[in-house]
Coordinates of N, CA, C and O and ligand atoms in Angstrom, one line a residue:
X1 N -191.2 -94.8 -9.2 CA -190.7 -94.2 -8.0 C -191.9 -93.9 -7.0 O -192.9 -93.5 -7.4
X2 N -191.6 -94.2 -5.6 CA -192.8 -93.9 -4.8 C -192.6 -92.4 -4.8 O -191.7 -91.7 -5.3
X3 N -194.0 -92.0 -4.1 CA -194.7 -91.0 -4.3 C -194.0 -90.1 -3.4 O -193.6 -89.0 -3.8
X4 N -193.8 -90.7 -1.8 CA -193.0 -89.9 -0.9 C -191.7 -89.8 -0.9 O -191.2 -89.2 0.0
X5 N -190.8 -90.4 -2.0 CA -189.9 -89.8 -2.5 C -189.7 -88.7 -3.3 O -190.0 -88.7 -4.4
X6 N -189.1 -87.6 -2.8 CA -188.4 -86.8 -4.4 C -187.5 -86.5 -4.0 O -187.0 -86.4 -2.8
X7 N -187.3 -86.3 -5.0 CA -185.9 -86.0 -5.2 C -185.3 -84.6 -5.4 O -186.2 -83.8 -5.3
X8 N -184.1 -84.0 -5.6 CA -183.9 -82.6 -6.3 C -182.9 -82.1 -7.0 O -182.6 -83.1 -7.7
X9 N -181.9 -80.8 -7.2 CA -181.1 -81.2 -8.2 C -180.2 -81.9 -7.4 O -179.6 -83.0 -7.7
X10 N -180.1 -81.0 -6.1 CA -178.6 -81.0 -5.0 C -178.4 -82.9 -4.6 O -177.5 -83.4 -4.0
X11 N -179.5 -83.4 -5.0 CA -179.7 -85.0 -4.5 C -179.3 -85.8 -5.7 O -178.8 -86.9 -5.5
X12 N -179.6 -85.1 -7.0 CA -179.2 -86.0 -8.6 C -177.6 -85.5 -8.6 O -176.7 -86.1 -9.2
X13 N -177.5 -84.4 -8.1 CA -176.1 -84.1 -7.6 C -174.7 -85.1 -7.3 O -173.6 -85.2 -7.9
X14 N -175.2 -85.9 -6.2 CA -174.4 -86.8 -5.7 C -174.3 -87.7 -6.4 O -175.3 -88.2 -6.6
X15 N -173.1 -88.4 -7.1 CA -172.7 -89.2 -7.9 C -172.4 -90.6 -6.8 O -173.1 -91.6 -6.8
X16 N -171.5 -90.4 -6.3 CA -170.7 -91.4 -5.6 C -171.4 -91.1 -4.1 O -172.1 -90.1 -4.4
X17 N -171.6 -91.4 -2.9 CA -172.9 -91.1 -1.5 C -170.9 -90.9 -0.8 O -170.2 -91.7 -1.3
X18 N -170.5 -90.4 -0.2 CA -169.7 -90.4 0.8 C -170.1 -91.2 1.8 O -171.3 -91.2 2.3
X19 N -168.7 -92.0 2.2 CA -169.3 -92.5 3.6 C -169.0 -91.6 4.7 O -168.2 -90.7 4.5
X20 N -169.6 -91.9 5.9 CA -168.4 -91.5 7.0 C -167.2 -91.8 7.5 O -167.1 -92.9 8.0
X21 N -166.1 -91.1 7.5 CA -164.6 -91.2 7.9 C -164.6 -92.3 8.8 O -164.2 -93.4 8.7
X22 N -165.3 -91.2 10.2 CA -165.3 -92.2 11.6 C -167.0 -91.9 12.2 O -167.6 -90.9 12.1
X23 N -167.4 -92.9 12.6 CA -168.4 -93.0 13.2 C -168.6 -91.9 14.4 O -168.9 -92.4 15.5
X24 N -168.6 -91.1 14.5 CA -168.9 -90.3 15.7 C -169.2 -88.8 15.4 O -168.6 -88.3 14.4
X25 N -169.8 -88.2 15.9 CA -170.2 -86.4 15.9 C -169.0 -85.7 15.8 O -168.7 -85.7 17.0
X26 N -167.9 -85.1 15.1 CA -167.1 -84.2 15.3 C -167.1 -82.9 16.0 O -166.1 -82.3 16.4
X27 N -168.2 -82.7 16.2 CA -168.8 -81.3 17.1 C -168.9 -82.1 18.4 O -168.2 -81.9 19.3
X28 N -169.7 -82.7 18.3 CA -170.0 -83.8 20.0 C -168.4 -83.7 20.8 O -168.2 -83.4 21.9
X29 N -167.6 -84.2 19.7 CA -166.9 -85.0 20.5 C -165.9 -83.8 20.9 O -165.2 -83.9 21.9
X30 N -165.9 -82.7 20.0 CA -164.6 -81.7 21.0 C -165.8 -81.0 22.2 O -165.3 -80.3 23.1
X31 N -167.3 -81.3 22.2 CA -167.6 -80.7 23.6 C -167.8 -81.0 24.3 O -168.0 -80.3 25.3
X32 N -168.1 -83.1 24.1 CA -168.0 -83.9 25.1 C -169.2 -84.2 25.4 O -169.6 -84.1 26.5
X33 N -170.3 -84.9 24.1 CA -172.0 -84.5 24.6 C -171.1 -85.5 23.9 O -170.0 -85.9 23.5
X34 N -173.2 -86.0 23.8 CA -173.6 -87.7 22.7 C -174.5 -87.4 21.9 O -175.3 -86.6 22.4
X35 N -174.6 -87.8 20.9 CA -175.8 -88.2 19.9 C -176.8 -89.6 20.0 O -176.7 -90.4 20.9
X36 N -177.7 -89.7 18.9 CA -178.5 -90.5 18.8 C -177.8 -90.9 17.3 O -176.7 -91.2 17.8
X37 N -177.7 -90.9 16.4 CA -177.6 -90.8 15.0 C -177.1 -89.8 14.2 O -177.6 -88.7 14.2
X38 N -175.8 -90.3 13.1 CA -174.8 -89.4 12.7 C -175.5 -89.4 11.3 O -176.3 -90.2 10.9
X39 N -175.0 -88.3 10.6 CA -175.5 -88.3 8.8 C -173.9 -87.7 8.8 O -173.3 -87.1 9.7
X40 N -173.3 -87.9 7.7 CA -172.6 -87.5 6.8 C -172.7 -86.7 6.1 O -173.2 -87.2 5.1
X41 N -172.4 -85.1 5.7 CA -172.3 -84.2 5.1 C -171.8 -84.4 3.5 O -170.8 -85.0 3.3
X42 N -172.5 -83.9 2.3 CA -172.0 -84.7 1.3 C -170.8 -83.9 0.3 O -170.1 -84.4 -0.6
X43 N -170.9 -82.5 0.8 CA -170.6 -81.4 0.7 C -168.7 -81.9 0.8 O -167.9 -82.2 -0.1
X44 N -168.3 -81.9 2.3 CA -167.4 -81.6 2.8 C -167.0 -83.2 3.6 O -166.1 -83.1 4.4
X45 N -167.5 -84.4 3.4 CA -167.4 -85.1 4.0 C -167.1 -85.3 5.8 O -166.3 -86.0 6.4
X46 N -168.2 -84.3 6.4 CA -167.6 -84.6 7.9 C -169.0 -84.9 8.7 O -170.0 -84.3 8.3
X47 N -169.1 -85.4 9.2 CA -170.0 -86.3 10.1 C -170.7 -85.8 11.2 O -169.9 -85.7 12.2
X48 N -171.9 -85.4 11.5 CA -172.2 -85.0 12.5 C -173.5 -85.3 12.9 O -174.2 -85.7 11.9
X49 N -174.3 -85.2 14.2 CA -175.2 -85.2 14.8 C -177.0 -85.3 13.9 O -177.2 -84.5 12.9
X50 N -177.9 -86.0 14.1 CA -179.4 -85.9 13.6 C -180.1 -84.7 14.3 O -179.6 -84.0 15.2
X51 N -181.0 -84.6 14.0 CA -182.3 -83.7 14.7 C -182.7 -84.0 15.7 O -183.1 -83.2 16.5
X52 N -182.6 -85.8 16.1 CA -183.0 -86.2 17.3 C -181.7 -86.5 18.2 O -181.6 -87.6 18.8
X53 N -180.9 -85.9 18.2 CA -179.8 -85.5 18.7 C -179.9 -83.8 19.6 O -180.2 -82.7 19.1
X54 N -179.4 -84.2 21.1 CA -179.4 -82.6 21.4 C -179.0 -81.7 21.0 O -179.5 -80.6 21.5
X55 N -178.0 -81.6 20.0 CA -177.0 -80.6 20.0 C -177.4 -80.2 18.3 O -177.0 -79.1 17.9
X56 N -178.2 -81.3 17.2 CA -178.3 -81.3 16.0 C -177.4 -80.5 15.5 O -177.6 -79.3 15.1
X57 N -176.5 -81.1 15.5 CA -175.2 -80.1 14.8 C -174.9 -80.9 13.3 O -173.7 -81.1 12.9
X58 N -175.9 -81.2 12.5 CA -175.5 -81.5 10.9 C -176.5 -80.7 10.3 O -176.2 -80.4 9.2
X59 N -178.0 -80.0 11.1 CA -179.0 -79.6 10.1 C -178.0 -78.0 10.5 O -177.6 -77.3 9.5
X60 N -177.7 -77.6 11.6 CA -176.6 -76.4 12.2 C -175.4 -76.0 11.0 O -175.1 -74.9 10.5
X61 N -175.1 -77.0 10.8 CA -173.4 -77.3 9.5 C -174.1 -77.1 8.2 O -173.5 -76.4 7.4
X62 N -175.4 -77.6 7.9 CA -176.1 -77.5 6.7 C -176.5 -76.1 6.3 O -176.4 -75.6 5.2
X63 N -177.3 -75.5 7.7 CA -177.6 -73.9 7.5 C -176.0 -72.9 7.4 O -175.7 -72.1 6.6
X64 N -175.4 -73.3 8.5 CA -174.0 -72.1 8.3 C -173.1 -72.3 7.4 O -172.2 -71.5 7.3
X65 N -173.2 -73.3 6.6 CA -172.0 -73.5 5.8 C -173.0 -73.5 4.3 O -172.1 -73.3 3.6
X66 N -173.8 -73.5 3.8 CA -174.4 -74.2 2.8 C -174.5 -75.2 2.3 O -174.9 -75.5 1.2
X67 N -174.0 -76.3 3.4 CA -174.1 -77.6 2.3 C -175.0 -78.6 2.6 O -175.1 -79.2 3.6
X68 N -176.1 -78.8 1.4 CA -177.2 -79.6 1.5 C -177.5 -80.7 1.7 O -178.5 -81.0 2.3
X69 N -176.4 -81.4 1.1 CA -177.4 -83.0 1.2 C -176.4 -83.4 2.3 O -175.3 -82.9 2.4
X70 N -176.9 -84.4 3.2 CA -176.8 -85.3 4.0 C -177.2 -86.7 3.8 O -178.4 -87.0 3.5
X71 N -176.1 -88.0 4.0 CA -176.3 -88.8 4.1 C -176.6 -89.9 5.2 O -175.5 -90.1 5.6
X72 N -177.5 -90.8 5.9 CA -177.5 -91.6 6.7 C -176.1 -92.3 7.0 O -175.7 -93.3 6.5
X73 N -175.4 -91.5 8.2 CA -174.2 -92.5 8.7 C -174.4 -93.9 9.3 O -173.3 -94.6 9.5
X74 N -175.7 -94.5 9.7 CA -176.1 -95.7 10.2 C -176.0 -96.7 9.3 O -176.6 -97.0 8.3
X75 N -175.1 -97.4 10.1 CA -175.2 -98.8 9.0 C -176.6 -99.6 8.8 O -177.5 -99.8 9.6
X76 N -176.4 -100.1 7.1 CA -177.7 -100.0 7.0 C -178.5 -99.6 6.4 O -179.3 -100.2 5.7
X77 N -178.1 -97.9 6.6 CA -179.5 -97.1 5.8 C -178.6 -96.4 4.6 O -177.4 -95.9 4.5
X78 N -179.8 -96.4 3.7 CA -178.7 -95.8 2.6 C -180.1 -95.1 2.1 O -181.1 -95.5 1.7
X79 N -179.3 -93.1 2.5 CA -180.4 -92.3 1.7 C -180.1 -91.4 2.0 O -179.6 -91.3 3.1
X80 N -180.1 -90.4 1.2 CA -179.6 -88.8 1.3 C -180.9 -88.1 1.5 O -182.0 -88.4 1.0
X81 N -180.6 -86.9 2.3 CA -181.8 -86.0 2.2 C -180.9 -84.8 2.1 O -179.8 -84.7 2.4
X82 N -182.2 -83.6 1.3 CA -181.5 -82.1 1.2 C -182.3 -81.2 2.1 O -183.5 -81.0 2.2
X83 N -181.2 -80.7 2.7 CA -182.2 -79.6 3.8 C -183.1 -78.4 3.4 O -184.1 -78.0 4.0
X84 N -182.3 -78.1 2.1 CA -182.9 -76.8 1.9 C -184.0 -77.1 0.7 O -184.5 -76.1 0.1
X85 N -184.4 -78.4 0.3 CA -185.5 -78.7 -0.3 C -186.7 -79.7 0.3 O -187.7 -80.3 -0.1
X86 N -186.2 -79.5 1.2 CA -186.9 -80.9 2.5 C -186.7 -82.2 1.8 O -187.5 -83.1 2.2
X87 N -185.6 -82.5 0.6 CA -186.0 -83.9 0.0 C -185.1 -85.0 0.2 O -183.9 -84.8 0.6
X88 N -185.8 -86.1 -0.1 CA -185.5 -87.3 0.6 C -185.5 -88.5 -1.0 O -186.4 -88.6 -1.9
X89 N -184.0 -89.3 -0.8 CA -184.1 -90.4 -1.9 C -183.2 -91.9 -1.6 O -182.0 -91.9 -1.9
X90 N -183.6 -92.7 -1.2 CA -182.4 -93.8 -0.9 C -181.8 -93.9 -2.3 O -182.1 -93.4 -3.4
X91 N -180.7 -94.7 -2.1 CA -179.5 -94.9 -3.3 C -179.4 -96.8 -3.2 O -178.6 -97.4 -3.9
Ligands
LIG1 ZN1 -181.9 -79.9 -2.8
LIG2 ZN1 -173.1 -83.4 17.4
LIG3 ZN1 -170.4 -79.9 4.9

């Protein structure tokens, strides 16, 4: 395993990676803003906004709700990270 990977439990956690439902910010879209890049919530399945997004409303859903891992909604990338351990693992 590379080195700048790890992993953690909430990450060995995820059995199956959820995809995204629909491609788009759920928060964005009832306030009418845009994003850069969506992650997937692994928790709750709902899709929302990156960090390099104005509004980052998935790391926002991660802190008020508890739920950790996030998945890359970009076709493409396949990798989960956990917020509340800063960790990062492709699948
Ligand atoms: Zn974790
Ligand atoms: Zn958003
Ligand atoms: Zn969630």
């Amino acid at each position: 395993m590379a080195t700048e990977q790890k992993s953690c439990a909430h990450i060995d956690g995820v059995k199956d990676v959820r995809p995204p439902a629909r491609r788009e910010c759920e928060e964005c879209v009832k306030i009418g803003s845009s994003w850069v890049h969506l992650r997937t919530c692994q928790s709750c399945g709902g899709t929302r906004c990156c960090d390099s997004s104005p509004n980052r409303h998935a790391s926002a859903h991660a802190k008020s709700s508890k739920h950790p891992v996030i998945a890359s909604a970009e076709i493409g990338e396949r990798w989960l990270y956990c917020y509340p351990d800063d960790a990062f693992a492709e699948y």
